[in-house]
mmCIF file of C-alpha atoms and ligand atoms in Angstrom:
data_model
loop_
_atom_site.group_PDB
_atom_site.id
_atom_site.type_symbol
_atom_site.label_atom_id
_atom_site.label_comp_id
_atom_site.label_asym_id
_atom_site.label_seq_id
_atom_site.Cartn_x
_atom_site.Cartn_y
_atom_site.Cartn_z
ATOM 1 C CA UNK A 1 40.241 96.211 71.212
ATOM 2 C CA UNK A 2 42.622 97.025 68.267
ATOM 3 C CA UNK A 3 40.526 99.552 66.285
ATOM 4 C CA UNK A 4 39.690 103.346 66.888
ATOM 5 C CA UNK A 5 36.276 104.699 66.518
ATOM 6 C CA UNK A 6 36.711 105.809 63.085
ATOM 7 C CA UNK A 7 37.960 102.408 61.657
ATOM 8 C CA UNK A 8 35.002 100.811 63.461
ATOM 9 C CA UNK A 9 32.530 103.241 61.900
ATOM 10 C CA UNK A 10 34.168 102.665 58.397
ATOM 11 C CA UNK A 11 33.949 98.771 58.707
ATOM 12 C CA UNK A 12 30.363 99.119 59.908
ATOM 13 C CA UNK A 13 29.477 101.282 56.921
ATOM 14 C CA UNK A 14 31.205 98.774 54.559
ATOM 15 C CA UNK A 15 29.372 95.858 55.958
ATOM 16 C CA UNK A 16 26.021 97.624 55.952
ATOM 17 C CA UNK A 17 26.426 98.690 52.436
ATOM 18 C CA UNK A 18 27.235 95.100 51.476
ATOM 19 C CA UNK A 19 23.879 94.262 53.051
ATOM 20 C CA UNK A 20 21.845 97.024 51.478
ATOM 21 C CA UNK A 21 23.328 96.752 47.971
ATOM 22 C CA UNK A 22 23.576 92.911 48.065
ATOM 23 C CA UNK A 23 27.265 93.124 47.032
ATOM 24 C CA UNK A 24 29.430 90.786 48.828
ATOM 25 C CA UNK A 25 32.834 91.906 50.188
ATOM 26 C CA UNK A 26 36.068 90.334 51.114
ATOM 27 C CA UNK A 27 36.107 89.218 54.892
ATOM 28 C CA UNK A 28 37.385 92.203 57.043
ATOM 29 C CA UNK A 29 40.108 90.135 58.748
ATOM 30 C CA UNK A 30 41.854 90.035 55.499
ATOM 31 C CA UNK A 31 42.569 93.645 55.913
ATOM 32 C CA UNK A 32 42.720 93.671 59.794
ATOM 33 C CA UNK A 33 44.127 90.380 60.768
ATOM 34 C CA UNK A 34 44.387 91.139 64.474
ATOM 35 C CA UNK A 35 40.733 92.106 64.910
ATOM 36 C CA UNK A 36 39.515 90.790 68.266
ATOM 37 C CA UNK A 37 35.947 90.049 69.657
ATOM 38 C CA UNK A 38 35.576 93.331 71.166
ATOM 39 C CA UNK A 39 36.219 94.999 67.794
ATOM 40 C CA UNK A 40 33.768 92.601 66.132
ATOM 41 C CA UNK A 41 30.994 93.366 68.613
ATOM 42 C CA UNK A 42 31.753 97.137 68.371
ATOM 43 C CA UNK A 43 31.332 96.865 64.653
ATOM 44 C CA UNK A 44 28.078 94.972 64.997
ATOM 45 C CA UNK A 45 26.897 97.573 67.536
ATOM 46 C CA UNK A 46 27.856 100.372 65.231
ATOM 47 C CA UNK A 47 25.674 98.793 62.493
ATOM 48 C CA UNK A 48 22.747 98.630 64.841
ATOM 49 C CA UNK A 49 23.047 102.152 65.992
ATOM 50 C CA UNK A 50 23.252 103.391 62.399
ATOM 51 C CA UNK A 51 20.110 101.384 61.529
ATOM 52 C CA UNK A 52 18.155 102.518 64.518
ATOM 53 C CA UNK A 53 19.217 106.145 63.920
ATOM 54 C CA UNK A 54 17.482 105.769 60.394
ATOM 55 C CA UNK A 55 14.360 104.410 62.115
ATOM 56 C CA UNK A 56 14.718 100.695 61.990
ATOM 57 C CA UNK A 57 13.498 98.809 64.998
ATOM 58 C CA UNK A 58 15.381 96.071 66.596
ATOM 59 C CA UNK A 59 12.977 93.129 66.500
ATOM 60 C CA UNK A 60 14.856 90.769 68.789
ATOM 61 C CA UNK A 61 18.086 88.985 69.470
ATOM 62 C CA UNK A 62 19.663 85.769 68.351
ATOM 63 C CA UNK A 63 22.288 83.205 69.203
ATOM 64 C CA UNK A 64 24.324 81.493 66.451
ATOM 65 C CA UNK A 65 26.735 78.673 66.210
ATOM 66 C CA UNK A 66 24.938 76.947 69.030
ATOM 67 C CA UNK A 67 25.523 73.365 68.316
ATOM 68 C CA UNK A 68 28.354 71.810 70.362
ATOM 69 C CA UNK A 69 29.829 69.944 67.297
ATOM 70 C CA UNK A 70 29.856 73.094 65.244
ATOM 71 C CA UNK A 71 31.570 75.112 68.072
ATOM 72 C CA UNK A 72 34.162 72.531 68.388
ATOM 73 C CA UNK A 73 34.646 72.321 64.624
ATOM 74 C CA UNK A 74 35.186 76.114 64.523
ATOM 75 C CA UNK A 75 37.290 76.186 67.617
ATOM 76 C CA UNK A 76 34.984 78.461 69.733
ATOM 77 C CA UNK A 77 33.977 78.403 73.345
ATOM 78 C CA UNK A 78 30.745 80.002 73.209
ATOM 79 C CA UNK A 79 28.041 80.927 70.570
ATOM 80 C CA UNK A 80 27.980 84.245 68.747
ATOM 81 C CA UNK A 81 25.118 86.780 69.128
ATOM 82 C CA UNK A 82 23.451 89.220 66.881
ATOM 83 C CA UNK A 83 20.276 91.270 66.495
ATOM 84 C CA UNK A 84 17.134 90.996 64.338
ATOM 85 C CA UNK A 85 15.647 93.873 62.442
ATOM 86 C CA UNK A 86 12.012 94.716 61.787
ATOM 87 C CA UNK A 87 12.456 94.695 58.068
ATOM 88 C CA UNK A 88 13.496 91.019 58.308
ATOM 89 C CA UNK A 89 10.449 89.794 59.868
ATOM 90 C CA UNK A 90 8.068 87.395 57.814
ATOM 91 C CA UNK A 91 4.942 85.638 58.946
ATOM 92 C CA UNK A 92 4.026 82.029 58.355
ATOM 93 C CA UNK A 93 3.259 81.342 54.506
ATOM 94 C CA UNK A 94 5.314 84.356 53.420
ATOM 95 C CA UNK A 95 6.793 84.971 50.052
ATOM 96 C CA UNK A 96 10.412 85.962 50.649
ATOM 97 C CA UNK A 97 11.954 87.909 47.748
ATOM 98 C CA UNK A 98 15.360 86.399 46.650
ATOM 99 C CA UNK A 99 16.428 89.827 45.337
ATOM 100 C CA UNK A 100 16.795 91.139 48.920
ATOM 101 C CA UNK A 101 19.631 88.680 49.558
ATOM 102 C CA UNK A 102 22.984 87.545 48.189
ATOM 103 C CA UNK A 103 22.901 83.696 48.853
ATOM 104 C CA UNK A 104 20.216 83.051 51.349
ATOM 105 C CA UNK A 105 20.069 79.928 53.647
ATOM 106 C CA UNK A 106 17.588 78.883 56.328
ATOM 107 C CA UNK A 107 17.870 77.079 59.622
ATOM 108 C CA UNK A 108 15.211 75.930 61.929
ATOM 109 C CA UNK A 109 15.052 77.240 65.525
ATOM 110 C CA UNK A 110 13.117 77.534 68.741
ATOM 111 C CA UNK A 111 12.302 81.252 69.712
ATOM 112 C CA UNK A 112 11.246 82.715 73.031
ATOM 113 C CA UNK A 113 9.456 85.872 74.167
ATOM 114 C CA UNK A 114 10.657 86.961 77.656
ATOM 115 C CA UNK A 115 8.394 88.490 80.358
ATOM 116 C CA UNK A 116 11.224 90.076 82.567
ATOM 117 C CA UNK A 117 14.757 91.383 82.045
ATOM 118 C CA UNK A 118 17.720 89.107 81.995
ATOM 119 C CA UNK A 119 21.132 90.450 82.764
ATOM 120 C CA UNK A 120 24.658 89.003 83.145
ATOM 121 C CA UNK A 121 27.221 88.260 84.329
ATOM 122 C CA UNK A 122 25.948 85.159 86.124
ATOM 123 C CA UNK A 123 22.764 84.568 84.387
ATOM 124 C CA UNK A 124 21.888 80.901 84.289
ATOM 125 C CA UNK A 125 19.302 78.652 82.676
ATOM 126 C CA UNK A 126 16.961 78.549 85.580
ATOM 127 C CA UNK A 127 16.602 82.465 85.482
ATOM 128 C CA UNK A 128 15.979 82.120 81.683
ATOM 129 C CA UNK A 129 13.297 79.500 82.215
ATOM 130 C CA UNK A 130 11.563 81.744 84.822
ATOM 131 C CA UNK A 131 11.564 84.623 82.453
ATOM 132 C CA UNK A 132 10.105 82.980 79.297
ATOM 133 C CA UNK A 133 6.703 84.267 78.597
ATOM 134 C CA UNK A 134 5.951 81.814 75.569
ATOM 135 C CA UNK A 135 7.731 79.679 73.079
ATOM 136 C CA UNK A 136 7.362 80.074 69.239
ATOM 137 C CA UNK A 137 8.656 78.068 66.296
ATOM 138 C CA UNK A 138 11.025 80.072 64.040
ATOM 139 C CA UNK A 139 13.168 79.900 60.903
ATOM 140 C CA UNK A 140 16.135 82.131 60.533
ATOM 141 C CA UNK A 141 17.130 83.350 57.006
ATOM 142 C CA UNK A 142 20.972 83.742 56.872
ATOM 143 C CA UNK A 143 22.903 85.598 54.230
ATOM 144 C CA UNK A 144 26.596 86.275 54.671
ATOM 145 C CA UNK A 145 27.865 89.579 53.336
ATOM 146 C CA UNK A 146 31.220 87.944 52.598
ATOM 147 C CA UNK A 147 32.176 86.626 49.219
ATOM 148 C CA UNK A 148 31.796 82.849 48.599
ATOM 149 C CA UNK A 149 31.157 82.139 52.289
ATOM 150 C CA UNK A 150 34.836 82.881 52.980
ATOM 151 C CA UNK A 151 34.700 84.254 56.631
ATOM 152 C CA UNK A 152 36.008 83.509 60.068
ATOM 153 C CA UNK A 153 34.192 84.033 63.418
ATOM 154 C CA UNK A 154 35.389 87.540 64.051
ATOM 155 C CA UNK A 155 34.250 88.552 60.590
ATOM 156 C CA UNK A 156 30.930 86.923 61.122
ATOM 157 C CA UNK A 157 30.198 88.667 64.401
ATOM 158 C CA UNK A 158 30.984 91.947 62.812
ATOM 159 C CA UNK A 159 28.485 91.059 59.947
ATOM 160 C CA UNK A 160 25.865 90.589 62.721
ATOM 161 C CA UNK A 161 26.260 86.867 62.574
ATOM 162 C CA UNK A 162 24.910 86.744 58.909
ATOM 163 C CA UNK A 163 21.317 87.668 60.136
ATOM 164 C CA UNK A 164 19.091 88.386 57.228
ATOM 165 C CA UNK A 165 15.587 87.713 58.324
ATOM 166 C CA UNK A 166 13.249 85.435 60.293
ATOM 167 C CA UNK A 167 9.974 83.676 59.885
ATOM 168 C CA UNK A 168 7.791 83.026 62.910
ATOM 169 C CA UNK A 169 4.235 82.363 63.863
ATOM 170 C CA UNK A 170 2.961 78.857 64.186
ATOM 171 C CA UNK A 171 1.599 77.983 67.569
ATOM 172 C CA UNK A 172 2.742 79.950 70.648
ATOM 173 C CA UNK A 173 3.083 77.725 73.678
ATOM 174 C CA UNK A 174 3.714 77.886 77.398
ATOM 175 C CA UNK A 175 6.971 76.568 78.538
ATOM 176 C CA UNK A 176 5.422 74.140 81.021
ATOM 177 C CA UNK A 177 3.542 72.401 78.163
ATOM 178 C CA UNK A 178 6.886 71.403 76.441
ATOM 179 C CA UNK A 179 9.905 69.355 76.738
ATOM 180 C CA UNK A 180 12.326 71.496 74.756
ATOM 181 C CA UNK A 181 15.403 69.165 74.531
ATOM 182 C CA UNK A 182 13.317 66.450 72.988
ATOM 183 C CA UNK A 183 11.066 68.755 70.927
ATOM 184 C CA UNK A 184 11.598 67.402 67.362
ATOM 185 C CA UNK A 185 11.298 69.100 63.876
ATOM 186 C CA UNK A 186 11.430 68.170 60.269
ATOM 187 C CA UNK A 187 12.541 70.538 57.502
ATOM 188 C CA UNK A 188 11.158 69.867 54.172
ATOM 189 C CA UNK A 189 12.236 71.627 50.900
ATOM 190 C CA UNK A 190 10.110 71.080 47.903
ATOM 191 C CA UNK A 191 8.212 68.291 49.672
ATOM 192 C CA UNK A 192 11.599 66.437 50.496
ATOM 193 C CA UNK A 193 12.810 65.916 54.156
ATOM 194 C CA UNK A 194 16.205 67.593 54.172
ATOM 195 C CA UNK A 195 17.026 67.932 57.958
ATOM 196 C CA UNK A 196 15.642 66.503 61.114
ATOM 197 C CA UNK A 197 16.595 67.633 64.715
ATOM 198 C CA UNK A 198 15.521 68.109 68.242
ATOM 199 C CA UNK A 199 16.007 71.035 70.710
ATOM 200 C CA UNK A 200 18.851 69.416 72.523
ATOM 201 C CA UNK A 201 21.053 70.215 69.605
ATOM 202 C CA UNK A 202 21.270 73.752 71.016
ATOM 203 C CA UNK A 203 23.694 73.317 73.831
ATOM 204 C CA UNK A 204 21.633 70.433 75.436
ATOM 205 C CA UNK A 205 18.711 73.041 75.987
ATOM 206 C CA UNK A 206 17.728 75.941 73.867
ATOM 207 C CA UNK A 207 17.481 78.193 76.976
ATOM 208 C CA UNK A 208 21.086 77.714 77.640
ATOM 209 C CA UNK A 209 21.988 79.938 74.765
ATOM 210 C CA UNK A 210 19.807 82.669 76.155
ATOM 211 C CA UNK A 211 21.650 82.660 79.373
ATOM 212 C CA UNK A 212 24.928 82.991 77.360
ATOM 213 C CA UNK A 213 23.382 85.823 75.440
ATOM 214 C CA UNK A 214 22.597 87.591 78.570
ATOM 215 C CA UNK A 215 26.119 87.025 79.798
ATOM 216 C CA UNK A 216 27.652 88.131 76.634
ATOM 217 C CA UNK A 217 25.537 91.414 76.673
ATOM 218 C CA UNK A 218 26.451 91.929 80.330
ATOM 219 C CA UNK A 219 30.074 92.082 79.346
ATOM 220 C CA UNK A 220 29.140 94.787 76.723
ATOM 221 C CA UNK A 221 27.081 96.741 79.327
ATOM 222 C CA UNK A 222 23.664 95.671 77.935
ATOM 223 C CA UNK A 223 20.723 93.567 79.117
ATOM 224 C CA UNK A 224 18.056 91.454 77.550
ATOM 225 C CA UNK A 225 14.873 93.820 78.140
ATOM 226 C CA UNK A 226 11.619 92.279 79.148
ATOM 227 C CA UNK A 227 9.365 91.473 76.191
ATOM 228 C CA UNK A 228 12.346 90.477 73.786
ATOM 229 C CA UNK A 229 11.908 87.969 71.033
ATOM 230 C CA UNK A 230 14.949 85.794 71.128
ATOM 231 C CA UNK A 231 16.000 83.080 68.502
ATOM 232 C CA UNK A 232 18.010 80.415 70.441
ATOM 233 C CA UNK A 233 20.013 79.057 67.559
ATOM 234 C CA UNK A 234 20.041 76.614 64.832
ATOM 235 C CA UNK A 235 18.832 73.111 65.465
ATOM 236 C CA UNK A 236 19.570 71.946 61.932
ATOM 237 C CA UNK A 237 22.393 72.710 59.443
ATOM 238 C CA UNK A 238 21.703 75.839 57.270
ATOM 239 C CA UNK A 239 20.050 74.759 54.053
ATOM 240 C CA UNK A 240 20.617 76.858 50.781
ATOM 241 C CA UNK A 241 17.528 78.112 49.047
ATOM 242 C CA UNK A 242 16.871 79.283 45.392
ATOM 243 C CA UNK A 243 14.038 81.128 43.635
ATOM 244 C CA UNK A 244 10.912 78.884 43.643
ATOM 245 C CA UNK A 245 11.865 76.798 46.614
ATOM 246 C CA UNK A 246 9.069 75.923 49.139
ATOM 247 C CA UNK A 247 10.276 75.237 52.649
ATOM 248 C CA UNK A 248 8.050 73.854 55.505
ATOM 249 C CA UNK A 249 9.356 73.193 59.050
ATOM 250 C CA UNK A 250 7.179 70.948 61.090
ATOM 251 C CA UNK A 251 7.680 71.376 64.861
ATOM 252 C CA UNK A 252 6.476 68.961 67.308
ATOM 253 C CA UNK A 253 3.962 70.746 69.607
ATOM 254 C CA UNK A 254 4.614 74.218 67.933
ATOM 255 C CA UNK A 255 2.923 73.801 64.534
ATOM 256 C CA UNK A 256 4.463 74.417 61.269
ATOM 257 C CA UNK A 257 6.081 77.401 59.311
ATOM 258 C CA UNK A 258 6.122 77.518 55.469
ATOM 259 C CA UNK A 259 7.746 80.060 53.234
ATOM 260 C CA UNK A 260 8.354 80.259 49.464
ATOM 261 C CA UNK A 261 11.339 82.034 48.032
ATOM 262 C CA UNK A 262 10.266 84.063 45.095
HETATM 263 O O1 LIG B 1 22.820 81.757 63.209
HETATM 264 C C1 LIG B 1 24.062 81.310 63.073
HETATM 265 O O2 LIG B 1 24.234 80.052 63.303
HETATM 266 C C2 LIG B 1 25.077 82.115 62.689
HETATM 267 C C3 LIG B 1 25.695 81.557 61.390
HETATM 268 C C4 LIG B 1 26.901 82.420 61.069
HETATM 269 C C5 LIG B 1 27.742 81.844 60.023
HETATM 270 C C6 LIG B 1 27.010 81.596 58.783
HETATM 271 O O3 LIG B 1 26.601 82.518 58.052
HETATM 272 O O4 LIG B 1 26.734 80.303 58.603
HETATM 273 MG MG1 LIG B 2 20.606 80.970 63.550
#
């Protein structure tokens, strides 16, 4: 940890202001080049605490950068983690207002709702599988608060891993009915197929990223409470969207999700 409490609070405020005013900022490591992971998660937690103090509800948790290829490319050993807010929740067939965002992108994910608490260190995939109540299709809306997507991982974690919203609904299913690594999906933008993928793109199995999330939270003295909605990480690359775009993601066995950016 390199920052004191007041610097963490100031950076949290700067990032939250960038989000609420849709005004991108320069990545924070330009000013604080020696920021470490602990600083980054402390800034993210300070953003969460400021939001919840104003009445925002934490709607769930997320893992990001979960594909092995992307982790290797970005020279990281584990995914990054963030939290979802109630005001970012959209149902199937929603209209998503572009003016809430700077430069939104979407990625297709598999989501879980848990039925019991998960805690680390030492959480493993079998514990996660035993704790899954049901599985849902989901789409994450990403929106970096940094200018021109110029960021590094420490800056991204501080910026709540670019979370901006999420779409869910579709067809909730029991885990035993699904084979998550081979569960396929197709992303269409304006009727054209733009991405295809399968669950194994997320660390071999999407539940693996939930175990990593529990272990990451454990290091920070937190747990995944029972009943948590968790987005397990992008199966596809993130796709940029513009006003007027229609996106549909067809998930094998989980139904489809559609959204229109207006
Ligand atoms: O959900 C994620 O994979 C996090 C991505 C963070 C970086 C970005 O904004 O693309
Ligand atoms: Mg994601």
